[in-house]
Coordinates of C-alpha atoms in Angstrom, one line a residue:
M21 CA -15.7 -2.6 19.7
K22 CA -14.4 -5.2 17.3
R23 CA -11.2 -4.4 15.4
Q24 CA -9.9 -6.2 12.4
R25 CA -6.1 -5.9 11.7
G26 CA -3.5 -7.7 9.7
H27 CA -0.2 -8.9 11.0
K28 CA 2.6 -9.8 8.6
A29 CA 5.4 -12.2 9.5
R30 CA 8.2 -13.7 7.6
L31 CA 8.2 -17.4 6.9
C32 CA 11.2 -19.8 7.1
L33 CA 10.5 -22.6 4.6
T34 CA 12.5 -25.7 3.7
P35 CA 13.2 -26.2 0.0
A36 CA 10.4 -28.8 -0.2
Q37 CA 7.9 -26.4 1.6
A38 CA 8.9 -23.5 -0.7
L39 CA 8.3 -25.7 -3.8
A40 CA 4.9 -26.8 -2.4
A41 CA 3.9 -23.2 -1.7
E42 CA 4.9 -22.1 -5.2
E43 CA 2.8 -25.0 -6.7
Q44 CA -0.2 -23.8 -4.7
G45 CA 0.4 -20.2 -5.7
H46 CA 0.6 -21.1 -9.4
A47 CA -2.6 -23.2 -9.0
A48 CA -4.4 -20.4 -7.3
R49 CA -3.5 -18.0 -10.1
A50 CA -4.6 -20.5 -12.7
M51 CA -7.8 -21.0 -10.8
W52 CA -8.5 -17.2 -10.9
N53 CA -7.9 -17.1 -14.7
L54 CA -10.1 -20.1 -15.3
V55 CA -12.9 -18.6 -13.2
H56 CA -12.4 -15.3 -15.1
D57 CA -12.7 -17.0 -18.5
W58 CA -15.8 -19.0 -17.4
W59 CA -17.5 -15.9 -15.9
T60 CA -16.9 -13.6 -18.9
M61 CA -18.1 -16.2 -21.4
L62 CA -21.4 -16.9 -19.7
P63 CA -24.5 -14.8 -20.2
E64 CA -25.2 -12.4 -17.4
E65 CA -28.3 -14.2 -16.2
R66 CA -26.3 -17.4 -15.6
R67 CA -23.5 -15.8 -13.5
N68 CA -23.9 -16.6 -9.8
L69 CA -21.8 -18.0 -7.0
A70 CA -23.6 -21.4 -7.0
A71 CA -22.8 -22.0 -10.7
A72 CA -19.2 -20.9 -10.2
D73 CA -18.8 -23.2 -7.2
T74 CA -20.0 -26.1 -9.3
A75 CA -17.6 -25.2 -12.1
I76 CA -14.7 -25.1 -9.7
R77 CA -15.5 -28.5 -8.3
Q78 CA -15.8 -30.0 -11.8
G79 CA -12.5 -28.3 -12.8
R80 CA -10.7 -29.8 -9.8
R81 CA -11.9 -33.3 -10.9
D82 CA -11.0 -32.8 -14.6
L83 CA -7.6 -31.1 -14.0
P84 CA -5.5 -33.1 -11.5
W85 CA -2.8 -30.4 -11.3
L86 CA -5.4 -28.1 -9.7
G87 CA -5.6 -30.6 -6.8
V88 CA -2.5 -29.3 -5.2
L89 CA -4.6 -26.3 -4.2
P90 CA -6.6 -27.1 -1.0
A91 CA -10.4 -27.0 -1.5
Q92 CA -10.9 -24.1 0.9
A93 CA -8.2 -22.1 -0.8
A94 CA -10.0 -22.7 -4.1
Q95 CA -13.2 -21.4 -2.6
A96 CA -11.4 -18.4 -1.3
V97 CA -10.2 -17.6 -4.9
L98 CA -13.9 -17.6 -6.0
K99 CA -15.0 -15.4 -3.1
T100 CA -12.2 -12.9 -3.8
Y101 CA -13.0 -12.9 -7.5
F102 CA -16.7 -12.2 -6.8
Q103 CA -15.8 -9.5 -4.3
A104 CA -13.6 -7.9 -7.0
W105 CA -16.7 -7.6 -9.3
K106 CA -18.7 -6.1 -6.4
N107 CA -16.0 -3.5 -5.9
C108 CA -16.2 -2.8 -9.7
W109 CA -20.0 -2.5 -9.7
E110 CA -19.9 -0.1 -6.8
G111 CA -17.3 2.1 -8.4
R112 CA -14.4 1.3 -6.0
A113 CA -12.1 -0.5 -8.4
Q114 CA -11.7 -1.5 -12.0
A115 CA -13.0 -4.8 -13.4
P116 CA -10.9 -7.9 -12.5
N117 CA -8.7 -9.1 -15.2
F118 CA -6.4 -11.9 -16.3
K119 CA -3.4 -12.5 -13.9
G120 CA -0.2 -12.9 -15.8
R121 CA 2.6 -15.2 -14.4
S122 CA 5.2 -12.4 -14.2
R123 CA 2.9 -9.5 -13.3
S124 CA 1.0 -11.0 -10.3
R125 CA 2.0 -11.9 -6.8
M126 CA 1.6 -15.5 -5.7
A127 CA -0.8 -15.8 -2.8
V128 CA -2.6 -18.7 -1.1
D129 CA -5.5 -18.2 1.3
I130 CA -6.1 -20.2 4.5
P131 CA -9.6 -18.9 5.3
Q132 CA -10.2 -20.9 8.5
G133 CA -8.3 -19.7 11.6
R134 CA -8.8 -23.0 13.4
D135 CA -6.7 -24.8 10.7
L136 CA -3.6 -22.7 11.4
Q137 CA -2.7 -24.4 14.8
I138 CA -0.5 -21.5 15.8
V139 CA 2.0 -22.2 18.6
R140 CA 4.7 -20.0 20.0
L141 CA 8.0 -22.0 20.2
N142 CA 10.3 -19.4 21.8
R143 CA 10.9 -15.7 21.9
R144 CA 11.7 -15.4 18.2
W145 CA 9.8 -18.2 16.4
G146 CA 6.3 -19.5 16.1
R147 CA 4.8 -22.4 14.2
M148 CA 1.7 -22.7 12.1
W149 CA 0.0 -25.3 9.9
A150 CA -0.6 -24.8 6.2
P151 CA -2.8 -27.4 4.4
K152 CA -0.9 -29.7 2.0
I153 CA 2.4 -28.0 3.0
G154 CA 2.8 -28.9 6.7
H155 CA 4.1 -27.1 9.8
L156 CA 5.8 -23.8 8.9
L157 CA 8.1 -21.6 11.0
F158 CA 7.5 -17.9 11.1
R159 CA 9.1 -14.9 12.9
W160 CA 7.2 -14.1 16.1
T161 CA 7.3 -10.3 16.3
K162 CA 3.9 -9.6 17.8
D163 CA 1.7 -11.5 20.4
L164 CA -1.2 -13.2 18.7
P165 CA -4.4 -14.3 20.4
V166 CA -3.8 -18.0 20.3
G167 CA -4.0 -20.9 22.8
K168 CA -5.6 -19.9 26.1
R169 CA -5.6 -16.2 25.1
A170 CA -8.0 -16.9 22.2
D171 CA -11.7 -16.7 22.5
K172 CA -14.7 -15.9 20.4
E173 CA -13.9 -12.2 20.3
N174 CA -10.1 -12.3 20.2
R175 CA -8.7 -14.8 17.7
V176 CA -6.9 -15.3 14.4
T177 CA -9.7 -15.7 11.8
G178 CA -7.5 -16.7 8.9
A179 CA -4.2 -16.1 7.0
R180 CA -2.7 -15.7 3.6
L181 CA 0.6 -16.9 2.3
V182 CA 2.2 -14.3 0.1
K183 CA 5.4 -14.5 -1.9
E184 CA 7.4 -11.3 -2.3
A185 CA 10.8 -10.5 -3.7
D186 CA 12.5 -11.3 -0.5
G187 CA 10.7 -14.6 0.2
W188 CA 7.5 -16.0 1.6
H189 CA 5.4 -14.2 4.2
V190 CA 2.2 -14.9 6.1
V191 CA -0.4 -12.3 6.8
F192 CA -2.6 -13.2 9.7
R193 CA -6.1 -11.7 10.0
V194 CA -6.5 -10.8 13.7
Q195 CA -9.9 -10.0 15.3
S196 CA -9.8 -8.4 18.7
D197 CA -12.4 -6.8 21.1
V198 CA -11.0 -3.5 22.4
P199 CA -12.6 -0.7 24.4
G200 CA -13.7 2.4 22.4
P201 CA -11.1 5.1 22.5
A202 CA -11.6 8.2 24.6
P203 CA -11.7 11.5 22.7
H204 CA -8.2 12.8 22.0
T205 CA -7.4 16.0 23.9
G206 CA -4.2 16.9 22.1
P207 CA -3.6 19.9 19.8
T208 CA -4.4 20.0 16.1
V209 CA -1.9 19.9 13.3
G210 CA -1.7 20.4 9.5
I211 CA 0.7 18.3 7.4
D212 CA 2.1 19.3 4.1
R213 CA 3.6 16.4 2.1
G214 CA 6.5 17.0 -0.2
I215 CA 9.7 15.6 -1.7
T216 CA 12.5 17.7 -0.1
K217 CA 10.6 17.7 3.2
P218 CA 8.6 14.5 3.3
L219 CA 6.3 15.7 6.1
A220 CA 6.2 19.4 7.2
L221 CA 4.0 20.0 10.3
S222 CA 2.3 23.3 11.0
D223 CA 4.1 23.5 14.4
G224 CA 7.3 24.2 12.5
T225 CA 8.8 20.7 12.8
F226 CA 9.6 18.2 10.0
R227 CA 9.7 14.5 9.7
E228 CA 12.5 13.5 7.4
H229 CA 14.3 10.3 6.5
R230 CA 17.5 9.2 4.9
P231 CA 17.5 7.6 1.4
W232 CA 15.9 4.2 1.5
L233 CA 19.0 2.7 -0.1
S234 CA 22.6 3.3 0.9
S235 CA 25.0 4.8 -1.6
G236 CA 26.5 1.3 -2.3
E237 CA 23.0 -0.2 -2.7
A238 CA 21.9 2.6 -5.0
E239 CA 25.0 2.1 -7.2
R240 CA 24.4 -1.6 -7.3
L241 CA 20.8 -1.0 -8.4
R242 CA 22.0 1.4 -11.1
R243 CA 24.4 -1.2 -12.5
L244 CA 21.8 -3.9 -12.4
E245 CA 19.4 -1.7 -14.3
K246 CA 22.0 -1.2 -17.0
T247 CA 22.6 -4.9 -17.1
K248 CA 18.9 -5.5 -17.5
E249 CA 18.6 -3.1 -20.4
R250 CA 21.5 -4.7 -22.2
G251 CA 19.9 -8.1 -21.7
R252 CA 16.5 -6.8 -23.0
R253 CA 18.1 -5.3 -26.1
A254 CA 20.0 -8.5 -26.9
R255 CA 16.9 -10.6 -26.6
K256 CA 15.1 -11.4 -29.9
P257 CA 11.4 -10.5 -30.2
G258 CA 9.3 -13.3 -28.8
E259 CA 12.2 -15.0 -27.2
R260 CA 12.1 -16.1 -23.5
N261 CA 14.2 -14.4 -20.9
S262 CA 17.5 -16.1 -20.3
R263 CA 18.4 -17.4 -16.8
R264 CA 20.9 -14.6 -16.4
L265 CA 18.3 -12.0 -17.2
K266 CA 15.8 -13.6 -14.8
R267 CA 18.4 -13.5 -12.1
T268 CA 19.0 -9.8 -12.8
Y269 CA 15.3 -9.1 -12.5
D270 CA 15.2 -11.0 -9.1
Q271 CA 18.2 -9.0 -7.8
I272 CA 16.5 -5.7 -8.8
A273 CA 13.3 -6.8 -7.2
R274 CA 15.1 -7.7 -3.9
L275 CA 16.8 -4.3 -3.7
R276 CA 13.5 -2.5 -4.3
A277 CA 11.8 -4.7 -1.7
T278 CA 14.4 -3.6 0.7
A279 CA 13.8 0.0 0.0
K280 CA 10.0 -0.5 0.4
R281 CA 10.4 -2.3 3.7
R282 CA 12.5 0.5 5.1
A283 CA 10.0 3.1 3.8
V284 CA 7.1 1.3 5.4
D285 CA 9.0 1.0 8.7
W286 CA 9.6 4.7 8.8
Q287 CA 6.0 5.5 7.9
H288 CA 4.7 3.3 10.7
K289 CA 6.9 4.8 13.3
T290 CA 6.2 8.4 12.2
T291 CA 2.5 8.0 11.8
T292 CA 2.2 6.3 15.2
E293 CA 4.0 9.3 16.8
I294 CA 1.8 11.9 15.0
A295 CA -1.4 10.0 15.8
G296 CA -0.5 9.9 19.5
M297 CA 0.4 13.6 19.7
F298 CA -2.4 15.3 17.8
S299 CA -6.2 15.1 18.1
R300 CA -6.9 16.3 14.6
V301 CA -4.6 15.9 11.6
G302 CA -5.3 17.9 8.5
V303 CA -3.9 16.8 5.1
E304 CA -4.4 17.9 1.5
D305 CA -6.9 15.9 -0.5
L306 CA -4.5 15.1 -3.4
A307 CA -5.4 13.3 -6.6
I308 CA -2.0 11.5 -6.6
T309 CA -2.9 9.3 -9.6
H310 CA -3.3 12.5 -11.7
M311 CA -0.1 14.0 -10.3
V312 CA 2.1 11.1 -11.5
R313 CA 0.7 10.9 -15.0
S314 CA 3.4 10.9 -17.8
A315 CA 4.1 14.2 -19.6
R316 CA 5.0 12.5 -22.9
G317 CA 1.8 13.6 -24.6
T318 CA 1.0 12.4 -28.1
V319 CA 2.7 12.4 -31.5
E320 CA 0.7 15.4 -32.6
T321 CA 1.2 17.3 -29.3
P322 CA 4.4 16.0 -27.6
G323 CA 4.9 17.0 -24.0
R324 CA 7.7 19.1 -22.6
N325 CA 10.3 18.4 -19.9
V326 CA 9.4 14.7 -20.1
R327 CA 12.5 13.4 -18.3
Q328 CA 12.1 15.9 -15.5
K329 CA 8.5 15.0 -15.0
A330 CA 9.4 11.3 -15.0
G331 CA 11.9 12.0 -12.2
L332 CA 9.3 13.9 -10.2
N333 CA 6.8 11.1 -10.7
R334 CA 9.3 8.6 -9.3
A335 CA 10.1 10.8 -6.3
I336 CA 6.4 11.1 -5.5
A337 CA 5.8 7.4 -5.9
A338 CA 8.8 6.7 -3.6
E339 CA 7.3 8.8 -0.8
A340 CA 3.9 6.9 -1.0
W341 CA 1.8 9.8 0.3
G342 CA -1.4 7.8 0.1
R343 CA -0.1 5.0 2.3
T344 CA 1.0 7.7 4.9
V345 CA -2.6 9.0 5.0
T346 CA -4.1 5.6 5.3
M347 CA -1.9 4.8 8.3
L348 CA -2.8 8.1 9.9
E349 CA -6.5 7.5 9.4
Y350 CA -6.7 4.1 11.3
K351 CA -4.1 5.0 13.9
S352 CA -5.8 8.3 14.7
A353 CA -9.2 6.6 14.9
D354 CA -7.8 4.0 17.4
R355 CA -6.6 6.9 19.6
G356 CA -9.8 8.9 19.5
G357 CA -8.5 11.4 16.9
S358 CA -9.4 12.1 13.3
V359 CA -7.9 12.9 9.9
V360 CA -9.5 15.7 7.8
K361 CA -8.8 16.1 4.1
V362 CA -9.0 19.6 2.8
P363 CA -8.9 21.1 -0.8
A364 CA -5.3 21.4 -2.0
P365 CA -5.5 24.7 -4.2
N366 CA -3.6 27.7 -2.8
T367 CA -2.4 26.0 0.4
S368 CA 1.2 26.9 -0.4
R369 CA 0.4 30.4 -1.9
R370 CA -1.9 31.8 0.9
C371 CA -0.4 33.5 3.9
S372 CA -1.3 31.6 7.0
A373 CA -1.1 34.8 9.1
C374 CA -3.3 37.3 7.2
G375 CA -5.0 34.9 4.8
F376 CA -4.2 36.9 1.6
I377 CA -2.8 35.5 -1.6
T378 CA -0.3 38.0 -3.0
P379 CA 1.9 37.4 -6.1
G380 CA 5.5 36.6 -5.4
S381 CA 5.1 35.5 -1.8
R382 CA 6.7 32.2 -2.6
E383 CA 10.2 33.7 -3.1
T384 CA 11.9 30.3 -3.3
Q385 CA 10.9 26.7 -3.1
A386 CA 11.7 26.7 0.6
R387 CA 10.9 30.3 1.7
F388 CA 7.5 32.1 2.0
V389 CA 7.4 35.9 2.6
C390 CA 4.0 37.6 2.6
K391 CA 4.0 40.6 0.2
N392 CA 1.0 42.2 2.0
P393 CA 2.4 45.6 3.3
S394 CA 0.4 45.2 6.6
C395 CA 1.7 41.7 7.3
G396 CA 5.2 40.7 6.1
F397 CA 4.9 37.2 7.6
E398 CA 8.0 35.0 6.9
A399 CA 8.3 31.2 7.4
N400 CA 9.4 28.1 5.7
A401 CA 7.1 27.5 2.7
D402 CA 6.1 24.0 3.8
T403 CA 5.4 25.1 7.3
N404 CA 3.2 27.9 6.0
A405 CA 1.3 25.4 3.9
G406 CA 0.9 23.1 6.9
R407 CA -0.6 26.1 8.9
N408 CA -3.0 26.8 6.1
I409 CA -4.0 23.1 6.0
D410 CA -4.6 23.1 9.8
H411 CA -6.8 26.3 9.5
A412 CA -8.8 24.7 6.7
A413 CA -9.2 21.4 8.6
G414 CA -11.1 23.3 11.3
Q415 CA -13.8 24.2 8.7
A416 CA -13.6 21.3 6.3
V417 CA -16.5 18.8 6.2
S418 CA -15.4 16.7 3.3
G419 CA -12.5 16.3 0.9
R420 CA -12.3 18.2 -2.4
G421 CA -15.3 20.3 -1.5
D422 CA -15.7 23.8 -0.3
F423 CA -15.1 24.4 3.3
G424 CA -17.2 27.5 4.1
I425 CA -16.0 30.0 1.5
A426 CA -15.9 30.3 -2.2
R427 CA -13.0 28.7 -4.1
S428 CA -12.3 32.0 -5.9
A429 CA -11.9 34.0 -2.7
K430 CA -8.5 35.6 -2.4
R431 CA -8.6 35.7 1.4
Q432 CA -9.2 33.1 4.0
P433 CA -8.6 34.4 7.5
P434 CA -7.8 31.8 10.1
T435 CA -10.9 31.0 12.2
Q436 CA -9.1 29.5 15.2
P437 CA -5.6 30.1 16.7
H438 CA -2.9 27.7 15.6
A439 CA -2.0 25.0 18.0
A440 CA 1.7 25.4 17.8

């Protein structure tokens, strides 16, 4: 079967190459905004790809500064914009909007893989070609299907240059032909996601991590945040940010990028281990966007415990639960397993041994003791929730739907033995 994957590598650019890449990134953002204005001003019957392509070609002739963007990269901007509207029409995303200079990430597409001219120089470094920039060095951390190893089924189909807080990166689009996975024969597991215990498995084990930033880095981030707020208060309304304030913003962004990079690394390693061990992974179908909404309320009905809720929202966002599930889904599919999403209500309140929900069973945040006189099951509260998720995953057919019993039922006996 054909498999499409992305591979991200860090670029090592000279000052001239970095300047050229930034000019192309700004031109690509401006091209998006021009296409957006042109598209929204036209009547619906005149909106089509052919007319947009003609407008882009005319714009590149009329505006010389758009010429720094290669023609294929400009066409990629148009295709991406049109795909954004298709995603909106099909209900998968919101409508595309204007890209602000400070709120958008600079990116330049290289849609044709044959233009990249990828060569491995040594064990650590590779070289690629970027139109109107030249040969670029990148960190070689994964074997790519290039040279004699490349064919019609296994090749690099394109790339994108992306600027992040810690510098420029390249994301290769890699197509490979791999054999279909054999059915996974391992046990099943349920996973409860949380803050204190990031991942609690139904077999009684936990997957934990240290803080993403060391104590010194966290203190430095706190001081930079205070410096940023002082600079913002000193700035007059409508006045541009000073160079010092911009430098502070950049330092904060680099520290947060470091934390994210460590978090993604831990998630990749942990999900790879779980996908290799278990044939079926059950997770709660959480509406995370609703969970991290602010508690401020309105002027008429102000919210309560706003600061505490804000802290909880930051903790949930730092764990990136959705990204963990996304990684589990494609890694489990590659290994012949599956990920099943089950309804979240009562997974932490129901006893995983007898199936009853009795008041007061959740004695503390970390301890579950069943109050059913004929049961008395005791376990870690997160482990109990993981066991319930695993039981429900055996019956679930879709997320946020019923899985064989009524939602109002007070008892859900396990239908299969736990795979601990």
